[in-house]
mmCIF file of C-alpha atoms in Angstrom:
data_model
loop_
_atom_site.group_PDB
_atom_site.id
_atom_site.type_symbol
_atom_site.label_atom_id
_atom_site.label_comp_id
_atom_site.label_asym_id
_atom_site.label_seq_id
_atom_site.Cartn_x
_atom_site.Cartn_y
_atom_site.Cartn_z
ATOM 1 C CA MET R 1 -3.480 19.690 -0.707
ATOM 2 C CA GLY R 2 -4.328 19.076 2.932
ATOM 3 C CA ALA R 3 -2.059 16.640 4.685
ATOM 4 C CA LEU R 4 -3.615 13.771 6.589
ATOM 5 C CA ARG R 5 -2.361 10.806 8.504
ATOM 6 C CA VAL R 6 -4.857 8.060 7.797
ATOM 7 C CA LEU R 7 -5.698 4.676 9.325
ATOM 8 C CA MET R 8 -2.646 4.097 11.483
ATOM 9 C CA LYS R 9 -2.305 0.580 12.812
ATOM 10 C CA ARG R 10 -4.123 0.318 16.127
ATOM 11 C CA SER R 11 -1.922 -2.417 17.558
ATOM 12 C CA LEU R 12 1.770 -2.693 16.771
ATOM 13 C CA SER R 13 3.083 -5.933 15.349
ATOM 14 C CA THR R 14 5.449 -7.777 17.657
ATOM 15 C CA SER R 15 7.467 -8.739 14.594
ATOM 16 C CA LYS R 16 8.490 -5.092 14.172
ATOM 17 C CA PRO R 17 9.927 -4.012 17.552
ATOM 18 C CA TYR R 18 11.299 -0.738 16.147
ATOM 19 C CA LEU R 19 7.765 0.702 15.958
ATOM 20 C CA THR R 20 6.593 2.477 19.102
ATOM 21 C CA PRO R 21 3.446 4.499 19.947
ATOM 22 C CA ASN R 22 5.659 7.605 20.178
ATOM 23 C CA HIS R 23 6.877 7.271 16.584
ATOM 24 C CA PRO R 24 6.950 10.786 14.971
ATOM 25 C CA SER R 25 3.878 11.671 12.932
ATOM 26 C CA LEU R 26 4.347 11.653 9.169
ATOM 27 C CA THR R 27 2.247 13.641 6.728
ATOM 28 C CA PHE R 28 1.797 13.416 3.003
ATOM 29 C CA ALA R 29 3.246 16.919 2.627
ATOM 30 C CA THR R 30 6.372 15.893 4.520
ATOM 31 C CA LEU R 31 6.866 12.786 2.395
ATOM 32 C CA HIS R 32 6.213 14.701 -0.821
ATOM 33 C CA GLN R 33 8.775 17.331 0.184
ATOM 34 C CA TYR R 34 11.249 14.621 1.133
ATOM 35 C CA HIS R 35 10.686 12.826 -2.169
ATOM 36 C CA ASN R 36 11.430 15.979 -4.160
ATOM 37 C CA ARG R 37 14.457 17.210 -2.205
ATOM 38 C CA ARG R 38 16.394 13.958 -1.963
ATOM 39 C CA ASN R 39 18.706 12.737 -4.637
ATOM 40 C CA LEU R 40 16.788 10.088 -6.538
ATOM 41 C CA PHE R 41 18.768 7.197 -7.961
ATOM 42 C CA LEU R 42 17.402 4.383 -10.077
ATOM 43 C CA HIS R 43 18.269 1.458 -7.870
ATOM 44 C CA HIS R 44 16.531 -1.620 -9.129
ATOM 45 C CA SER R 45 13.748 -2.461 -11.558
ATOM 46 C CA ALA R 46 11.418 -5.156 -10.261
ATOM 47 C CA SER R 47 9.436 -5.088 -13.523
ATOM 48 C CA ASP R 48 8.219 -2.701 -16.189
ATOM 49 C CA PHE R 49 5.333 -1.773 -13.877
ATOM 50 C CA VAL R 50 7.111 -1.587 -10.510
ATOM 51 C CA LYS R 51 10.241 0.549 -10.211
ATOM 52 C CA LEU R 52 12.466 0.695 -7.142
ATOM 53 C CA HIS R 53 14.399 3.855 -6.366
ATOM 54 C CA LYS R 54 16.766 4.505 -3.504
ATOM 55 C CA LEU R 55 16.369 7.873 -1.798
ATOM 56 C CA SER R 56 19.443 9.118 0.038
ATOM 57 C CA ALA R 57 20.802 12.371 1.383
ATOM 58 C CA THR R 58 24.196 13.702 2.396
ATOM 59 C CA ASP R 59 22.760 14.890 5.715
ATOM 60 C CA SER R 60 21.332 11.537 6.711
ATOM 61 C CA ALA R 61 22.622 8.022 7.175
ATOM 62 C CA CYS R 62 19.126 6.644 6.715
ATOM 63 C CA TYR R 63 18.287 5.077 3.358
ATOM 64 C CA ARG R 64 14.793 4.670 1.980
ATOM 65 C CA ASP R 65 13.561 2.610 -0.928
ATOM 66 C CA CYS R 66 10.663 4.015 -2.907
ATOM 67 C CA GLY R 67 8.597 1.543 -4.910
ATOM 68 C CA ASP R 68 6.801 3.333 -7.734
ATOM 69 C CA LEU R 69 3.737 1.726 -9.301
ATOM 70 C CA ASP R 70 3.951 2.595 -12.979
ATOM 71 C CA ARG R 71 1.219 1.117 -15.171
ATOM 72 C CA PRO R 72 -0.583 4.215 -16.465
ATOM 73 C CA GLY R 73 -2.537 2.442 -19.202
ATOM 74 C CA ALA R 74 -4.407 0.367 -16.604
ATOM 75 C CA LYS R 75 -4.469 2.788 -13.632
ATOM 76 C CA ASN R 76 -1.914 0.589 -11.879
ATOM 77 C CA ALA R 77 -4.323 -2.357 -11.908
ATOM 78 C CA ILE R 78 -2.593 -5.511 -10.683
ATOM 79 C CA GLY R 79 -2.244 -8.205 -13.318
ATOM 80 C CA LYS R 80 0.044 -11.221 -13.396
ATOM 81 C CA GLU R 81 3.141 -9.303 -14.514
ATOM 82 C CA MET R 82 2.610 -6.465 -12.057
ATOM 83 C CA LEU R 83 2.050 -8.967 -9.243
ATOM 84 C CA ARG R 84 5.371 -10.627 -10.091
ATOM 85 C CA GLY R 85 7.002 -7.196 -9.989
ATOM 86 C CA LEU R 86 5.453 -6.379 -6.610
ATOM 87 C CA THR R 87 6.581 -9.714 -5.179
ATOM 88 C CA ARG R 88 10.149 -9.182 -6.383
ATOM 89 C CA ALA R 89 10.130 -5.630 -5.022
ATOM 90 C CA PHE R 90 8.925 -6.726 -1.575
ATOM 91 C CA GLU R 91 11.547 -9.482 -1.447
ATOM 92 C CA PHE R 92 14.314 -7.111 -2.524
ATOM 93 C CA ILE R 93 13.337 -4.508 0.081
ATOM 94 C CA ASN R 94 13.228 -7.141 2.803
ATOM 95 C CA GLN R 95 16.684 -8.474 1.905
ATOM 96 C CA GLU R 96 18.470 -5.142 1.355
ATOM 97 C CA SER R 97 20.386 -4.596 4.579
ATOM 98 C CA ASN R 98 21.032 -0.849 4.176
ATOM 99 C CA VAL R 99 17.391 0.146 3.612
ATOM 100 C CA ASN R 100 15.601 1.452 6.698
ATOM 101 C CA VAL R 101 12.194 2.518 5.352
ATOM 102 C CA ALA R 102 10.188 1.602 2.240
ATOM 103 C CA MET R 103 7.518 3.762 0.606
ATOM 104 C CA ILE R 104 5.011 2.535 -1.968
ATOM 105 C CA CYS R 105 4.012 5.388 -4.280
ATOM 106 C CA SER R 106 2.466 5.834 -7.708
ATOM 107 C CA SER R 107 3.937 7.439 -10.806
ATOM 108 C CA VAL R 108 0.447 7.741 -12.301
ATOM 109 C CA PRO R 109 -1.323 11.046 -11.483
ATOM 110 C CA GLY R 110 -4.586 10.669 -9.581
ATOM 111 C CA VAL R 111 -4.210 6.929 -9.003
ATOM 112 C CA PHE R 112 -2.520 4.844 -6.337
ATOM 113 C CA CYS R 113 -3.857 1.468 -7.491
ATOM 114 C CA ALA R 114 -7.240 0.611 -9.026
ATOM 115 C CA GLY R 115 -7.134 -2.969 -7.738
ATOM 116 C CA ALA R 116 -6.909 -6.236 -9.638
ATOM 117 C CA ASP R 117 -6.876 -6.136 -13.432
ATOM 118 C CA LEU R 118 -10.424 -7.299 -14.182
ATOM 119 C CA LYS R 119 -9.889 -7.224 -17.948
ATOM 120 C CA GLU R 120 -7.040 -9.680 -17.574
ATOM 121 C CA ARG R 121 -9.045 -11.772 -15.125
ATOM 122 C CA ARG R 122 -11.864 -12.263 -17.650
ATOM 123 C CA ASN R 123 -9.471 -14.303 -19.762
ATOM 124 C CA MET R 124 -8.414 -16.533 -16.868
ATOM 125 C CA SER R 125 -9.872 -19.927 -16.110
ATOM 126 C CA GLN R 126 -11.404 -20.542 -12.698
ATOM 127 C CA SER R 127 -8.261 -22.356 -11.554
ATOM 128 C CA GLU R 128 -6.054 -19.496 -12.804
ATOM 129 C CA VAL R 129 -8.158 -16.976 -10.889
ATOM 130 C CA LYS R 130 -7.738 -19.051 -7.722
ATOM 131 C CA VAL R 131 -3.961 -19.167 -8.180
ATOM 132 C CA PHE R 132 -3.819 -15.421 -8.848
ATOM 133 C CA VAL R 133 -5.892 -14.492 -5.771
ATOM 134 C CA ASN R 134 -3.842 -16.808 -3.559
ATOM 135 C CA SER R 135 -0.626 -15.279 -4.925
ATOM 136 C CA LEU R 136 -1.946 -11.763 -4.314
ATOM 137 C CA ARG R 137 -2.880 -12.663 -0.758
ATOM 138 C CA SER R 138 0.558 -14.188 -0.168
ATOM 139 C CA ALA R 139 2.313 -11.121 -1.578
ATOM 140 C CA PHE R 140 0.461 -8.761 0.766
ATOM 141 C CA LEU R 141 1.065 -11.086 3.718
ATOM 142 C CA TYR R 142 4.768 -10.921 2.864
ATOM 143 C CA LEU R 143 4.538 -7.112 2.645
ATOM 144 C CA GLU R 144 2.951 -7.026 6.097
ATOM 145 C CA LYS R 145 5.899 -9.017 7.500
ATOM 146 C CA VAL R 146 8.694 -7.064 5.789
ATOM 147 C CA CYS R 147 11.373 -6.372 8.409
ATOM 148 C CA ILE R 148 11.423 -2.556 7.953
ATOM 149 C CA PRO R 149 8.652 0.067 8.274
ATOM 150 C CA THR R 150 6.503 0.334 5.132
ATOM 151 C CA ILE R 151 4.492 3.397 4.115
ATOM 152 C CA ALA R 152 1.757 3.601 1.479
ATOM 153 C CA VAL R 153 1.627 7.086 -0.039
ATOM 154 C CA ILE R 154 -1.882 7.389 -1.483
ATOM 155 C CA GLU R 155 -2.718 9.994 -4.095
ATOM 156 C CA GLY R 156 -6.104 9.582 -5.742
ATOM 157 C CA VAL R 157 -7.795 6.204 -6.117
ATOM 158 C CA ALA R 158 -6.962 3.142 -3.985
ATOM 159 C CA LEU R 159 -9.645 0.534 -4.563
ATOM 160 C CA GLY R 160 -9.970 -3.209 -4.021
ATOM 161 C CA GLY R 161 -6.532 -4.788 -4.111
ATOM 162 C CA GLY R 162 -4.987 -1.313 -4.130
ATOM 163 C CA LEU R 163 -6.461 -0.536 -0.735
ATOM 164 C CA GLU R 164 -5.622 -4.022 0.503
ATOM 165 C CA MET R 165 -1.982 -3.383 -0.406
ATOM 166 C CA ALA R 166 -2.067 -0.106 1.549
ATOM 167 C CA LEU R 167 -3.680 -1.873 4.516
ATOM 168 C CA ALA R 168 -0.764 -4.331 4.565
ATOM 169 C CA CYS R 169 1.680 -1.443 5.100
ATOM 170 C CA ASP R 170 2.534 -0.118 8.560
ATOM 171 C CA ILE R 171 1.440 3.450 7.787
ATOM 172 C CA ARG R 172 -0.871 5.017 5.215
ATOM 173 C CA ILE R 173 -0.441 8.648 4.169
ATOM 174 C CA CYS R 174 -2.970 10.333 1.919
ATOM 175 C CA GLY R 175 -4.351 13.688 0.866
ATOM 176 C CA GLU R 176 -7.927 14.919 0.938
ATOM 177 C CA ASN R 177 -8.429 13.900 -2.692
ATOM 178 C CA ALA R 178 -7.700 10.233 -1.986
ATOM 179 C CA LEU R 179 -10.584 7.852 -2.638
ATOM 180 C CA MET R 180 -10.531 4.434 -0.990
ATOM 181 C CA GLY R 181 -12.854 1.464 -0.909
ATOM 182 C CA LEU R 182 -13.441 -2.261 -1.332
ATOM 183 C CA PRO R 183 -16.058 -2.374 -4.117
ATOM 184 C CA GLU R 184 -15.847 -6.127 -4.737
ATOM 185 C CA THR R 185 -19.383 -6.814 -3.483
ATOM 186 C CA GLY R 186 -20.659 -4.908 -6.511
ATOM 187 C CA LEU R 187 -19.099 -7.713 -8.576
ATOM 188 C CA ALA R 188 -20.624 -10.447 -6.390
ATOM 189 C CA ILE R 189 -17.266 -11.278 -4.783
ATOM 190 C CA ILE R 190 -15.579 -10.383 -1.497
ATOM 191 C CA PRO R 191 -12.155 -8.798 -0.888
ATOM 192 C CA GLY R 192 -9.730 -11.677 -1.290
ATOM 193 C CA ALA R 193 -6.330 -10.287 -0.331
ATOM 194 C CA GLY R 194 -6.730 -9.494 3.355
ATOM 195 C CA GLY R 195 -9.170 -6.567 3.360
ATOM 196 C CA THR R 196 -11.745 -8.416 5.449
ATOM 197 C CA GLN R 197 -9.136 -9.013 8.156
ATOM 198 C CA ARG R 198 -6.992 -5.868 8.150
ATOM 199 C CA LEU R 199 -9.711 -3.224 7.792
ATOM 200 C CA PRO R 200 -11.616 -4.335 10.951
ATOM 201 C CA ARG R 201 -8.379 -4.127 12.942
ATOM 202 C CA LEU R 202 -8.037 -0.476 11.939
ATOM 203 C CA VAL R 203 -11.599 0.843 12.088
ATOM 204 C CA GLY R 204 -13.577 -1.810 14.001
ATOM 205 C CA ASN R 205 -15.910 -4.575 12.850
ATOM 206 C CA ALA R 206 -19.080 -2.512 12.414
ATOM 207 C CA ILE R 207 -17.546 0.182 10.204
ATOM 208 C CA ALA R 208 -15.509 -2.343 8.223
ATOM 209 C CA LYS R 209 -18.603 -4.438 7.526
ATOM 210 C CA GLU R 210 -20.545 -1.390 6.365
ATOM 211 C CA ILE R 211 -17.747 -0.371 3.976
ATOM 212 C CA ILE R 212 -17.334 -3.915 2.621
ATOM 213 C CA TYR R 213 -21.051 -4.775 2.380
ATOM 214 C CA THR R 214 -21.999 -1.555 0.591
ATOM 215 C CA GLY R 215 -18.818 -1.228 -1.454
ATOM 216 C CA ARG R 216 -18.915 2.527 -0.923
ATOM 217 C CA GLU R 217 -15.848 4.725 -1.307
ATOM 218 C CA ILE R 218 -14.504 7.078 1.352
ATOM 219 C CA ASN R 219 -12.212 10.075 0.993
ATOM 220 C CA GLY R 220 -9.180 11.010 3.056
ATOM 221 C CA LYS R 221 -11.098 13.119 5.565
ATOM 222 C CA GLU R 222 -13.587 10.370 6.345
ATOM 223 C CA ALA R 223 -10.840 7.760 6.600
ATOM 224 C CA LEU R 224 -9.050 9.938 9.139
ATOM 225 C CA SER R 225 -12.212 10.379 11.216
ATOM 226 C CA LEU R 226 -13.016 6.657 11.123
ATOM 227 C CA GLY R 227 -9.556 5.703 12.362
ATOM 228 C CA ALA R 228 -9.577 8.394 15.060
ATOM 229 C CA GLU R 229 -13.060 7.440 16.257
ATOM 230 C CA TYR R 230 -12.116 3.776 16.648
ATOM 231 C CA LYS R 231 -9.054 4.638 18.747
ATOM 232 C CA ARG R 232 -11.101 6.496 21.360
#
């Protein structure tokens, strides 16, 4: 699989002074190799659908938490229980003093996160939907403000809320087979968890509007070119 660095943040957040423009480039291949070669210890379970692992090595004093999305029956779609797990995971990562980097990955082959669980949403009342969307937005805002660097490792599909979660991270790493998009307009709704704000900051207003208005999906290569073009 080709390794790509996709949609890096154009402007660095002042709340994370450790990030500099000269930060070493990371690739999906590098992270995948790191993930396989490090000793993997079950560290903390945020929920049945979100598992936290601590990655450590004898040759490094740097610790990394890896949050694995693990809801294969629903393609990692975010329902109420998974959202609670994500929130607990983000809070744990932010409070753990000996963790220096956090990666959000998927244990489900071919899927990062398919977005919100629409089957579950159909059984919600209008007020419950409002609470859920507000909670999702708050969780990703918290993720954006986590005090350590966060990396979304995207394999396969990242749609709707799945892409919005990746956009809230500091860095996104994906392969050529990744497929990303905000298809909410096809359901007569708009992205509700920060996609309309974070995507324009990364690729510019015109491109972000086109992606959101049409709901089309883009692969890793196109995402890389869009981010690179906007930085020129």
